[in-house]
Tab-separated table of C-alpha atoms and ligand atoms in Angstrom:
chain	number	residue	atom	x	y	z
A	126	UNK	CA	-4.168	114.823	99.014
A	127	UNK	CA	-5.353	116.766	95.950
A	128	UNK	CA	-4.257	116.889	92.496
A	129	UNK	CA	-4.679	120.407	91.794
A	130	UNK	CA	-7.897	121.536	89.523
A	131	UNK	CA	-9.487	124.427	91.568
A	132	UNK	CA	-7.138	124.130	94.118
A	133	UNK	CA	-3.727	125.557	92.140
A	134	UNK	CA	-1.749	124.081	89.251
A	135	UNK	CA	-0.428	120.918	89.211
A	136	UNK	CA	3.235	119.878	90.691
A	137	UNK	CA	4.246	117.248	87.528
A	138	UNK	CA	7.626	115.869	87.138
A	139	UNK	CA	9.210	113.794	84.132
A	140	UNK	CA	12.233	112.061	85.498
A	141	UNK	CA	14.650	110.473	82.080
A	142	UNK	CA	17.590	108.697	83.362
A	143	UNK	CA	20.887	109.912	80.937
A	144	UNK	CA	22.261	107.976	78.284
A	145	UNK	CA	20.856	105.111	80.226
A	146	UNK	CA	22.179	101.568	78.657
A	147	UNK	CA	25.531	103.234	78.812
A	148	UNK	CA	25.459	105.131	82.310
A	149	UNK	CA	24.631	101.425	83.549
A	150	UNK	CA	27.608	99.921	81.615
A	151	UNK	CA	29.962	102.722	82.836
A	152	UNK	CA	28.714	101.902	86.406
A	153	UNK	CA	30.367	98.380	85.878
A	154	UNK	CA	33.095	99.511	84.428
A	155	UNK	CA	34.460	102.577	85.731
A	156	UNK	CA	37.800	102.619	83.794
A	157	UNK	CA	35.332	103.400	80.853
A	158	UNK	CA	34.175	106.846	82.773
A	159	UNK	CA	34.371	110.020	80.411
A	160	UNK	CA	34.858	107.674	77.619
A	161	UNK	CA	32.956	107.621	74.137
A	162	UNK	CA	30.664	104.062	74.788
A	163	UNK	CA	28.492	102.590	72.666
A	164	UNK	CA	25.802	100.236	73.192
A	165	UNK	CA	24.311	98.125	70.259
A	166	UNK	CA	25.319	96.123	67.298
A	167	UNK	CA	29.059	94.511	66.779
A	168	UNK	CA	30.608	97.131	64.443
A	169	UNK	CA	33.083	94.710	62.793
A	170	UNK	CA	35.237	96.854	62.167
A	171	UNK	CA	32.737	98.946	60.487
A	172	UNK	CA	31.023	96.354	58.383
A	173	UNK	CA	29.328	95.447	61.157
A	174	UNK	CA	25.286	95.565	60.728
A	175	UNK	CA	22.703	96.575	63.589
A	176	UNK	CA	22.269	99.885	65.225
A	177	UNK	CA	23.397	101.917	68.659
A	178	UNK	CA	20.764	101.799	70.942
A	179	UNK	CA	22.487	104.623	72.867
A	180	UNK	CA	25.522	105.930	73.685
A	181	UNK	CA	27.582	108.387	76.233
A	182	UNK	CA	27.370	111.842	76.296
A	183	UNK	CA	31.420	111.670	75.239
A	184	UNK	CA	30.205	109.374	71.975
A	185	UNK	CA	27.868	112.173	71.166
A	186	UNK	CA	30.389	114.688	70.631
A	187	UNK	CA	31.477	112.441	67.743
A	188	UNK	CA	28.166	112.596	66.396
A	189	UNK	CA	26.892	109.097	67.369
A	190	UNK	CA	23.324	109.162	68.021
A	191	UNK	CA	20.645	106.283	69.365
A	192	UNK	CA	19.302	104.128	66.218
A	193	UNK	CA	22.308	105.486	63.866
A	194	UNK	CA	23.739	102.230	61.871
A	195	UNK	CA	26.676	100.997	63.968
A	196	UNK	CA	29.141	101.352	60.661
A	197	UNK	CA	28.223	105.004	60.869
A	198	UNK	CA	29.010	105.150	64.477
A	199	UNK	CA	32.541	103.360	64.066
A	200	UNK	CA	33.398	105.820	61.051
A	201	UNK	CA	32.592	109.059	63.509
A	202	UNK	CA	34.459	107.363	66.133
A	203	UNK	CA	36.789	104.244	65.558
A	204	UNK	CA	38.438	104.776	69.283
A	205	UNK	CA	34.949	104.427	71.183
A	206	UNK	CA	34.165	101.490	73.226
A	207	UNK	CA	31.310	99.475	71.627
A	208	UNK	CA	29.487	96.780	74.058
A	209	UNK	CA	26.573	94.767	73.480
A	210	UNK	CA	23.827	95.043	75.637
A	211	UNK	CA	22.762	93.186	78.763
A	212	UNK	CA	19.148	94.134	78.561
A	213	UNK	CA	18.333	91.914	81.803
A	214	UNK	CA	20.724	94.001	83.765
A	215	UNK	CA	18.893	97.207	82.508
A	216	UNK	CA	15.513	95.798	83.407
A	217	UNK	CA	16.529	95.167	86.867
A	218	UNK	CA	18.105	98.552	87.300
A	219	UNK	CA	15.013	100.228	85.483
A	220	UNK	CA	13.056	98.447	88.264
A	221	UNK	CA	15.007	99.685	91.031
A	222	UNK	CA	14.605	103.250	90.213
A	223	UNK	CA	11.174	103.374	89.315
A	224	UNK	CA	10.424	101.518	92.490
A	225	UNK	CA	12.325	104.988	94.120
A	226	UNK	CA	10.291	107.596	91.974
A	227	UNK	CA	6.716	105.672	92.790
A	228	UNK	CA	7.910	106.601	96.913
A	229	UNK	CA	7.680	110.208	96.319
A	230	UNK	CA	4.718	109.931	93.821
A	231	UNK	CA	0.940	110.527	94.631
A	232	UNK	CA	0.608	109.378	91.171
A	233	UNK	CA	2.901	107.388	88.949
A	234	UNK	CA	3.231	106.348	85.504
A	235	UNK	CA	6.291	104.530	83.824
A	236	UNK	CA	6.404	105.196	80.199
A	237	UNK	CA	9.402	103.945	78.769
A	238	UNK	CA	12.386	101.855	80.844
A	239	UNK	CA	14.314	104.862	81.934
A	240	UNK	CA	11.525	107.711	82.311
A	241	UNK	CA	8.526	108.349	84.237
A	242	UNK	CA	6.041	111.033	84.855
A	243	UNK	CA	4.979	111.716	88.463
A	244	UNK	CA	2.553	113.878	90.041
A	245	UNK	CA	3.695	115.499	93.191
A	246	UNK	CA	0.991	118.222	93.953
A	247	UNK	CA	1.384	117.278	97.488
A	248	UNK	CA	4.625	118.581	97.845
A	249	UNK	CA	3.038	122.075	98.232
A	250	UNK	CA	4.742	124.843	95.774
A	251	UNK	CA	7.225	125.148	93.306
A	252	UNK	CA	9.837	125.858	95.436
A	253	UNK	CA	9.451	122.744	97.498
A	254	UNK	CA	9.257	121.058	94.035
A	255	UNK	CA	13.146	121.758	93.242
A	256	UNK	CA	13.932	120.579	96.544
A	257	UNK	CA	12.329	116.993	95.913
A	258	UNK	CA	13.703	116.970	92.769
A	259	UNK	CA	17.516	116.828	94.296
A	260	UNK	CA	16.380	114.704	96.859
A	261	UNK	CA	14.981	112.425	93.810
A	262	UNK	CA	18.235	112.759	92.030
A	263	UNK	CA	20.602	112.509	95.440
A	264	UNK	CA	18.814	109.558	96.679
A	265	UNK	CA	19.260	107.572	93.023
A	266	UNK	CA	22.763	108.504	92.543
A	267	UNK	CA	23.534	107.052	96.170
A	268	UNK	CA	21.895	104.192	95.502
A	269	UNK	CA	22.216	102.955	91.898
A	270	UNK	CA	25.475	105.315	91.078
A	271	UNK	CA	23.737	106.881	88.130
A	272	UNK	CA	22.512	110.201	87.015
A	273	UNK	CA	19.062	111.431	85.452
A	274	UNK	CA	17.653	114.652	84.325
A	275	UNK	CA	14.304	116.122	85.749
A	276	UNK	CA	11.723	118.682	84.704
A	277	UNK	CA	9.498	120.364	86.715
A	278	UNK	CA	5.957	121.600	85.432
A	279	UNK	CA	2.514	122.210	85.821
A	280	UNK	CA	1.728	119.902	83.144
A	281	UNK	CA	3.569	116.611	81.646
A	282	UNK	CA	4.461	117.981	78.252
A	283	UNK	CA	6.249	121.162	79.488
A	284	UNK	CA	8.057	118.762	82.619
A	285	UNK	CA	9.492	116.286	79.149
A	286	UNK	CA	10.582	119.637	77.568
A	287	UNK	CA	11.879	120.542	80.689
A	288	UNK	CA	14.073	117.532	81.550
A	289	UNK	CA	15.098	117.317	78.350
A	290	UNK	CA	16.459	120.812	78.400
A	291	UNK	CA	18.283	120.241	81.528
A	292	UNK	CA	20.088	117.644	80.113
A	293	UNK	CA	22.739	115.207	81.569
A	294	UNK	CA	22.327	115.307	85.141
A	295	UNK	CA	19.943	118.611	85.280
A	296	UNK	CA	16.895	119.815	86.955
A	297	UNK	CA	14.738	122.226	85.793
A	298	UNK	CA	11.592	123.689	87.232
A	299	UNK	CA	9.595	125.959	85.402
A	300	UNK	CA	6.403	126.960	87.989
A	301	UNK	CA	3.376	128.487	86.155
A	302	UNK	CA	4.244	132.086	86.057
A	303	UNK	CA	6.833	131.151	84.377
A	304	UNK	CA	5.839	128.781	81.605
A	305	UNK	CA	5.890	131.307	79.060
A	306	UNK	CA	8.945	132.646	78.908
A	307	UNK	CA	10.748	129.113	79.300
A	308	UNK	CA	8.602	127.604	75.814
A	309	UNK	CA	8.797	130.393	73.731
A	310	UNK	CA	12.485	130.869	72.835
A	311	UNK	CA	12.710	126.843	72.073
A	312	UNK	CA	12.907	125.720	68.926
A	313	UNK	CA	9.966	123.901	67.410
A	314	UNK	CA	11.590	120.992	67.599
A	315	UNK	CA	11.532	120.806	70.935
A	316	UNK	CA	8.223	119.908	71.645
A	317	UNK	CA	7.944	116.169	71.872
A	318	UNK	CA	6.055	114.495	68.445
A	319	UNK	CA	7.354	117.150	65.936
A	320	UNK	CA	10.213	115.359	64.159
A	321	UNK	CA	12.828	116.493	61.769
A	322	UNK	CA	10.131	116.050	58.686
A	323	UNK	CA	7.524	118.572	60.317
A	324	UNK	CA	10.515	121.095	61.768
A	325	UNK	CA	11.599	121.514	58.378
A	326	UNK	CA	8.032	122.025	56.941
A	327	UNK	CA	7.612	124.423	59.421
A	328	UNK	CA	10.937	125.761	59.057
A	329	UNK	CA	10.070	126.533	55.616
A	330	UNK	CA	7.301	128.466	56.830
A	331	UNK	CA	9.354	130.727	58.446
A	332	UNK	CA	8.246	129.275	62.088
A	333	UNK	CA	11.426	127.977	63.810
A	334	UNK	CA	10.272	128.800	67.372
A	335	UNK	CA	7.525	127.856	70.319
A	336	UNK	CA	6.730	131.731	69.896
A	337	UNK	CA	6.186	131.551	66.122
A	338	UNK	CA	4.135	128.540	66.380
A	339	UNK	CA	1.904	130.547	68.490
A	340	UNK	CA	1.265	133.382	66.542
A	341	UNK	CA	0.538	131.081	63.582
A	342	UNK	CA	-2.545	130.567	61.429
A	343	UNK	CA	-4.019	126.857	62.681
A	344	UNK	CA	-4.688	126.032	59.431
A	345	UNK	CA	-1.661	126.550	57.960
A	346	UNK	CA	-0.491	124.204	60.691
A	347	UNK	CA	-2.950	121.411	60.661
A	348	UNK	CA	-1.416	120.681	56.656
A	349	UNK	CA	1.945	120.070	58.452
A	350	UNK	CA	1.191	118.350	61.628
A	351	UNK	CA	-2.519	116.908	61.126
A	352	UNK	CA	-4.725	116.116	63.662
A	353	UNK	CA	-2.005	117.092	66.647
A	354	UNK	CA	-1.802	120.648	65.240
A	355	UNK	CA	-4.529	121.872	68.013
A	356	UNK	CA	-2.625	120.244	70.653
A	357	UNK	CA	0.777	121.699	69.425
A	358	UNK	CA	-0.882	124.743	69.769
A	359	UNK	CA	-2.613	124.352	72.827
A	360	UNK	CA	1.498	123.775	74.045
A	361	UNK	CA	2.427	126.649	72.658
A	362	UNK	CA	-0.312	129.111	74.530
A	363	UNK	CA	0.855	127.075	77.731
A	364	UNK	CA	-2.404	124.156	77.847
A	365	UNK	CA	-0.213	120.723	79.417
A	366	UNK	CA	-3.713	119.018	81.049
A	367	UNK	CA	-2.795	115.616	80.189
A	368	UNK	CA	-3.165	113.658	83.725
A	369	UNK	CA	-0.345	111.384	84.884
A	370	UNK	CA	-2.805	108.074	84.972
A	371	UNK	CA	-1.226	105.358	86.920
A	372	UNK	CA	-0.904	102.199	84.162
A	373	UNK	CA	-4.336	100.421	83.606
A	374	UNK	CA	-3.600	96.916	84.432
A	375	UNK	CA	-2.505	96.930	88.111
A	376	UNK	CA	0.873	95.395	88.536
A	377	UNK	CA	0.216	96.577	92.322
A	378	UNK	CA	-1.660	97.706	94.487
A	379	UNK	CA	-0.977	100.063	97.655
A	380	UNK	CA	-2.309	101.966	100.734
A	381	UNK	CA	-0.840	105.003	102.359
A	382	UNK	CA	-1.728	106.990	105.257
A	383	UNK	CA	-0.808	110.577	105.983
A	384	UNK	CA	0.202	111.494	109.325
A	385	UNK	CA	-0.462	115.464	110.672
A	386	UNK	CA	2.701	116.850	111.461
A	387	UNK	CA	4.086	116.832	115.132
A	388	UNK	CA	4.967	113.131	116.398
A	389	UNK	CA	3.500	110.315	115.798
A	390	UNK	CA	4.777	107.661	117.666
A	391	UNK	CA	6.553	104.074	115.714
A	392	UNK	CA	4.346	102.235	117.477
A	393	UNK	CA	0.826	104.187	115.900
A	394	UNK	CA	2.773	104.022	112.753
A	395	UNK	CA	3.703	100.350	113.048
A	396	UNK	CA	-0.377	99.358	113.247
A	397	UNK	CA	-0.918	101.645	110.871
A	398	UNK	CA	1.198	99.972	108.676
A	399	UNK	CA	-0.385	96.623	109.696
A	400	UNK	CA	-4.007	97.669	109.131
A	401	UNK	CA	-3.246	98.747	105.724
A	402	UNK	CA	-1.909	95.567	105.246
A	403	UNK	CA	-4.894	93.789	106.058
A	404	UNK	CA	-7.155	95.650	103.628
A	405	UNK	CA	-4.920	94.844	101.060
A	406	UNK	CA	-4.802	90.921	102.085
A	407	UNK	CA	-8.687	91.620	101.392
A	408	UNK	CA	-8.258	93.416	98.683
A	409	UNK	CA	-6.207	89.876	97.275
A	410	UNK	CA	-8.618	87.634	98.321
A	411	UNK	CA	-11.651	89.317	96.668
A	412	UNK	CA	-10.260	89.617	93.440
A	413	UNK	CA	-8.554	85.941	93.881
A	414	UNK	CA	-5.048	86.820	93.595
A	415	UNK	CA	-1.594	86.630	95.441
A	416	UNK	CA	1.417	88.879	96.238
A	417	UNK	CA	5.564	87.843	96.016
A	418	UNK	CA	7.017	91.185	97.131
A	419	UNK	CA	5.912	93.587	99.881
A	420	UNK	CA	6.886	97.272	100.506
A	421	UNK	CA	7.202	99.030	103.428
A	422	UNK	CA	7.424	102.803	102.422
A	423	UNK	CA	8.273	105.860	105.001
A	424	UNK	CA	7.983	109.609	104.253
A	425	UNK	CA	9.636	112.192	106.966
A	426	UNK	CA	9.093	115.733	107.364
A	427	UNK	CA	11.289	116.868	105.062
A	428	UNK	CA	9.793	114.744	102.323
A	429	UNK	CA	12.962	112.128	102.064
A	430	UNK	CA	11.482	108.640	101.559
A	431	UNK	CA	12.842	105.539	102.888
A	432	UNK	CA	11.269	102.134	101.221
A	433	UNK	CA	12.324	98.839	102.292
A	434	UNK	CA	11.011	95.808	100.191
A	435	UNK	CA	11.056	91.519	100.735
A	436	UNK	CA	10.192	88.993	98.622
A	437	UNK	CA	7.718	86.257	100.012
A	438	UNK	CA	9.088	82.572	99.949
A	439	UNK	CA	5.971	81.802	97.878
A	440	UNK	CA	2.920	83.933	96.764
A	441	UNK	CA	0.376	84.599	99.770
A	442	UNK	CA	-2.098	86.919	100.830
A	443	UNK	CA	-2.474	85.278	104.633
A	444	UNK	CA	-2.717	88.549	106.804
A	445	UNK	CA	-0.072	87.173	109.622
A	446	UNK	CA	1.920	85.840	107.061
A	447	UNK	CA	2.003	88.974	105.633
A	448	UNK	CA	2.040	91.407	108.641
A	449	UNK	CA	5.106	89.779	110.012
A	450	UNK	CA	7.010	90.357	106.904
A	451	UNK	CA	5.385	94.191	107.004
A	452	UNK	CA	6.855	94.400	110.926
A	453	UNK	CA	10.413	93.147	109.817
A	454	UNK	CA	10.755	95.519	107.010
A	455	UNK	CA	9.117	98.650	109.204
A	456	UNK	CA	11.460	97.989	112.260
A	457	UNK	CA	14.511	99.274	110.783
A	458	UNK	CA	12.714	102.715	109.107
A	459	UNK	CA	10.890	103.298	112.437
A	460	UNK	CA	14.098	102.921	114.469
A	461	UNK	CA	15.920	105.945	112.582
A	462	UNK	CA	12.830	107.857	111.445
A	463	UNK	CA	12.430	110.925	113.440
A	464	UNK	CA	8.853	112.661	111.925
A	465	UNK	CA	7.116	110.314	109.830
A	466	UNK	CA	4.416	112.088	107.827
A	467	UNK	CA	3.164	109.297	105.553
A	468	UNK	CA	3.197	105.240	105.907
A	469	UNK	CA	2.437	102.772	103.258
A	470	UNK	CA	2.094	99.689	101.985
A	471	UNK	CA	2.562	98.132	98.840
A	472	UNK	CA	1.830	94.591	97.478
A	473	UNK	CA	3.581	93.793	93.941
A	474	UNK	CA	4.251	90.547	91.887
A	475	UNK	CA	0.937	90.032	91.972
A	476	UNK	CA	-0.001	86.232	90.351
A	477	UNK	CA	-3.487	84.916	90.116
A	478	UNK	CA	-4.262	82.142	92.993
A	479	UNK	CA	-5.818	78.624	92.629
A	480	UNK	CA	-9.685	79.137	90.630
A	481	UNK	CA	-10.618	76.466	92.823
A	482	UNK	CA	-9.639	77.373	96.294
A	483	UNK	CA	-10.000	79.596	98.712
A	484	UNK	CA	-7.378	79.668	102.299
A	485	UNK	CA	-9.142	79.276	105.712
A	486	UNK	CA	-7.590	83.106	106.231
A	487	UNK	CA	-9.793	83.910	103.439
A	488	UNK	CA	-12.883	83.399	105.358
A	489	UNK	CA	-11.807	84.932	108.933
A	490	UNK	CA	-10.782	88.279	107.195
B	269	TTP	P1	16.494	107.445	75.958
B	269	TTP	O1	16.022	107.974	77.276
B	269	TTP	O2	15.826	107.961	74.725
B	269	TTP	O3	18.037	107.708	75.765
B	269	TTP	P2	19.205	107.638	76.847
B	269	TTP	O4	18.707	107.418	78.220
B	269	TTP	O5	20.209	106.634	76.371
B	269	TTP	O6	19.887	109.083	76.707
B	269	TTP	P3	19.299	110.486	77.211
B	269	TTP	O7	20.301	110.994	78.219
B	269	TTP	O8	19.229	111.319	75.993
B	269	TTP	O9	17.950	110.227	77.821
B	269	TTP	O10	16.334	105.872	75.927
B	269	TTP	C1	16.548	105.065	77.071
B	269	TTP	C2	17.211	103.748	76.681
B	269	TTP	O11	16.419	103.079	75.721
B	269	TTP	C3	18.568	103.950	76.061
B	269	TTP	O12	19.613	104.024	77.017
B	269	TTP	C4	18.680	102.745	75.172
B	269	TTP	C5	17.251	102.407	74.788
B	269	TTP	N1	16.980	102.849	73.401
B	269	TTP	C6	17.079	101.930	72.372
B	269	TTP	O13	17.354	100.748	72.612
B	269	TTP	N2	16.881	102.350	71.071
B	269	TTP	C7	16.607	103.659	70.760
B	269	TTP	O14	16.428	104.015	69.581
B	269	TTP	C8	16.481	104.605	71.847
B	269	TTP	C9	16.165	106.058	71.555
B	269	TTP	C10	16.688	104.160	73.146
B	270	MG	MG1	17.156	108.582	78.982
């Protein structure tokens, strides 16, 4: 598996789920469906206090935008629906779907509770790229019912501006060659970091576009946008080299084998599985620590992922306690697999174990 460099450009994707909070709410209530909703503060009647966190794509026709007061909201649109949140549902749903995007991922990083950047050079090309990315989308709207947009890119700046320009339910992939063309028509605002303040310096400049802020002097921009005027730039001329870097403390850790395509049998991929298990049951015991939830993850020829996940009674890091809950989960996604091309593993919940103690298991692995 590479990550690009020498080898061709990178394959990044930023996945942003739409109009999140209230997508999830709509989900639960599907009478509210093509409805103005909005999530966040009571509006009283419109002397309510607080702000919307978010609302549909119907509420923004009104005008209701995310952190607007929530008496401005209920003047642009008396007739919406306003609910309060239920942040612990969002959490759990947030959780679900990034535990989806990490399958396809050879690297992952979760950056706010709806979005994600993932590297996918492995995929191959850019055309394989936009097939993932409706397999991606497919596979979450089967199983959490809700819709996201996704951008496509050699680099993680361009995918945001990408997904964001795809917006609701869009996918947009924008392969090297063709960088260029898709950044320099935007507007300036576009780019992610230059906020209504700088736009309208910049608009008073006369530079209103992507193109514009290429062909400008860099001094003239560093008095607008500071120190992130060379990076702006660097945008501009097509320079996204940001890596997607997986989150620095480990929340979990993994294994994966690749398989060569043709067949590999269930059973080869079944001690696969288990072996990779076992390192990580090392991997837990030399850095003292103990897994709740294990992950059985398949990938088939055509890329579709299939991951299957249990939660231990108790925290452990025995290999046979371990491997048997590995066999259970792989049984079922071996049974209906036809070419598997990539096995893993993945331990998560990960709590520290007792200072003072060390399991017998410990010392025969
Ligand atoms: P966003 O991804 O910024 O917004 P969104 O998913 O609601 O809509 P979009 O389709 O434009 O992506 O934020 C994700 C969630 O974070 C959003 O549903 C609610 C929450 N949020 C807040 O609570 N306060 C805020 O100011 C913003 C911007 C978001
Ligand atoms: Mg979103």
């Amino acid at each position: 598996m590479h990550h690009g460099g020498e080898k061709g450009p990178r394959i990044i994707f930023h996945v942003d789920m739409d109009s999140f909070y209230a997508s999830v709410e709509v989900r639960h209530h599907p009478d509210l469906a093509g409805k103005p909703v909005v999530i966040g503060a009571d509006p009283h009647g419109g002397s309510g206090r607080g702000v919307v966190l978010t609302c549909s794509y119907e509420a923004r026709r009104y005008g209701i935008r995310s952190a607007m007061p929530i008496s401005r909201a209920y003047m642009l649109c008396p007739d919406a629906i306003f609910l309060p949140p239920r942040h612990s549902l969002y959490q759990e749903t947030s959780a679900r779907v990034m535990g989806i995007l990490e399958g396809y991922a050879d690297r992952f990083c979760q950056v706010s509770i709806d979005e994600a950047y993932l590297d996918i050079t492995s995929c191959g090309d850019f055309e394989a790229a936009g097939r993932v990315g409706k397999m991606i989308k497919e596979e979450i709207r089967r199983e959490e019912g809700l819709t996201c947009s996704i951008g496509v890119a050699p680099g993680k700046t361009i995918a945001k501006i990408a997904s964001d320009a795809g917006k609701p339910d869009g996918l947009v992939v924008v392969p090297p060659e063709r960088v260029e063309d898709f950044l320099s028509p935007l507007p300036v605002e576009s780019i992610p970091g230059i906020g209504p303040k700088s736009a309208r310096a910049l608009h008073a400049m006369g530079i209103r576009t992507v193109r514009a802020l290429r062909e400008a002097d860099v001094q003239a921009l560093r008095e607008i946008l500071g120190r992130s005027a060379v990076t702006v730039r660097d945008l501009a001329a097509g320079i996204d080299d940001d890596e997607v870097r997986p989150a620095g403390h480990a929340k979990s850790i993994s294994r994966e084998q690749t398989f060569p395509p043709g067949s590999t049998g269930p059973r080869e991929v079944l001690d696969t599985l288990l072996s990779l298990s076992d390192e990580l049951c090392r991997e837990l015991a030399r850095e003292n620590t103990l897994a709740r939830t294990v992950t059985v993850k398949i990938r088939l020829g055509d890329f579709s992922t299939r991951t299957r996940s249990q939660t231990l009674p108790r925290p452990a890091r025995e290999p046979a306690k371990i491997g048997k809950a590995v066999v259970e989960l792989a049984l079922p996604l071996l049974q209906e697999a036809a070419e598997i091309r990539l096995a893993g593993v993945r331990f998560s919940a990960l709590s520290p174990g007792d200072p003072r103690q060390k399991t017998l298991e410990d010392f025969s692995t």
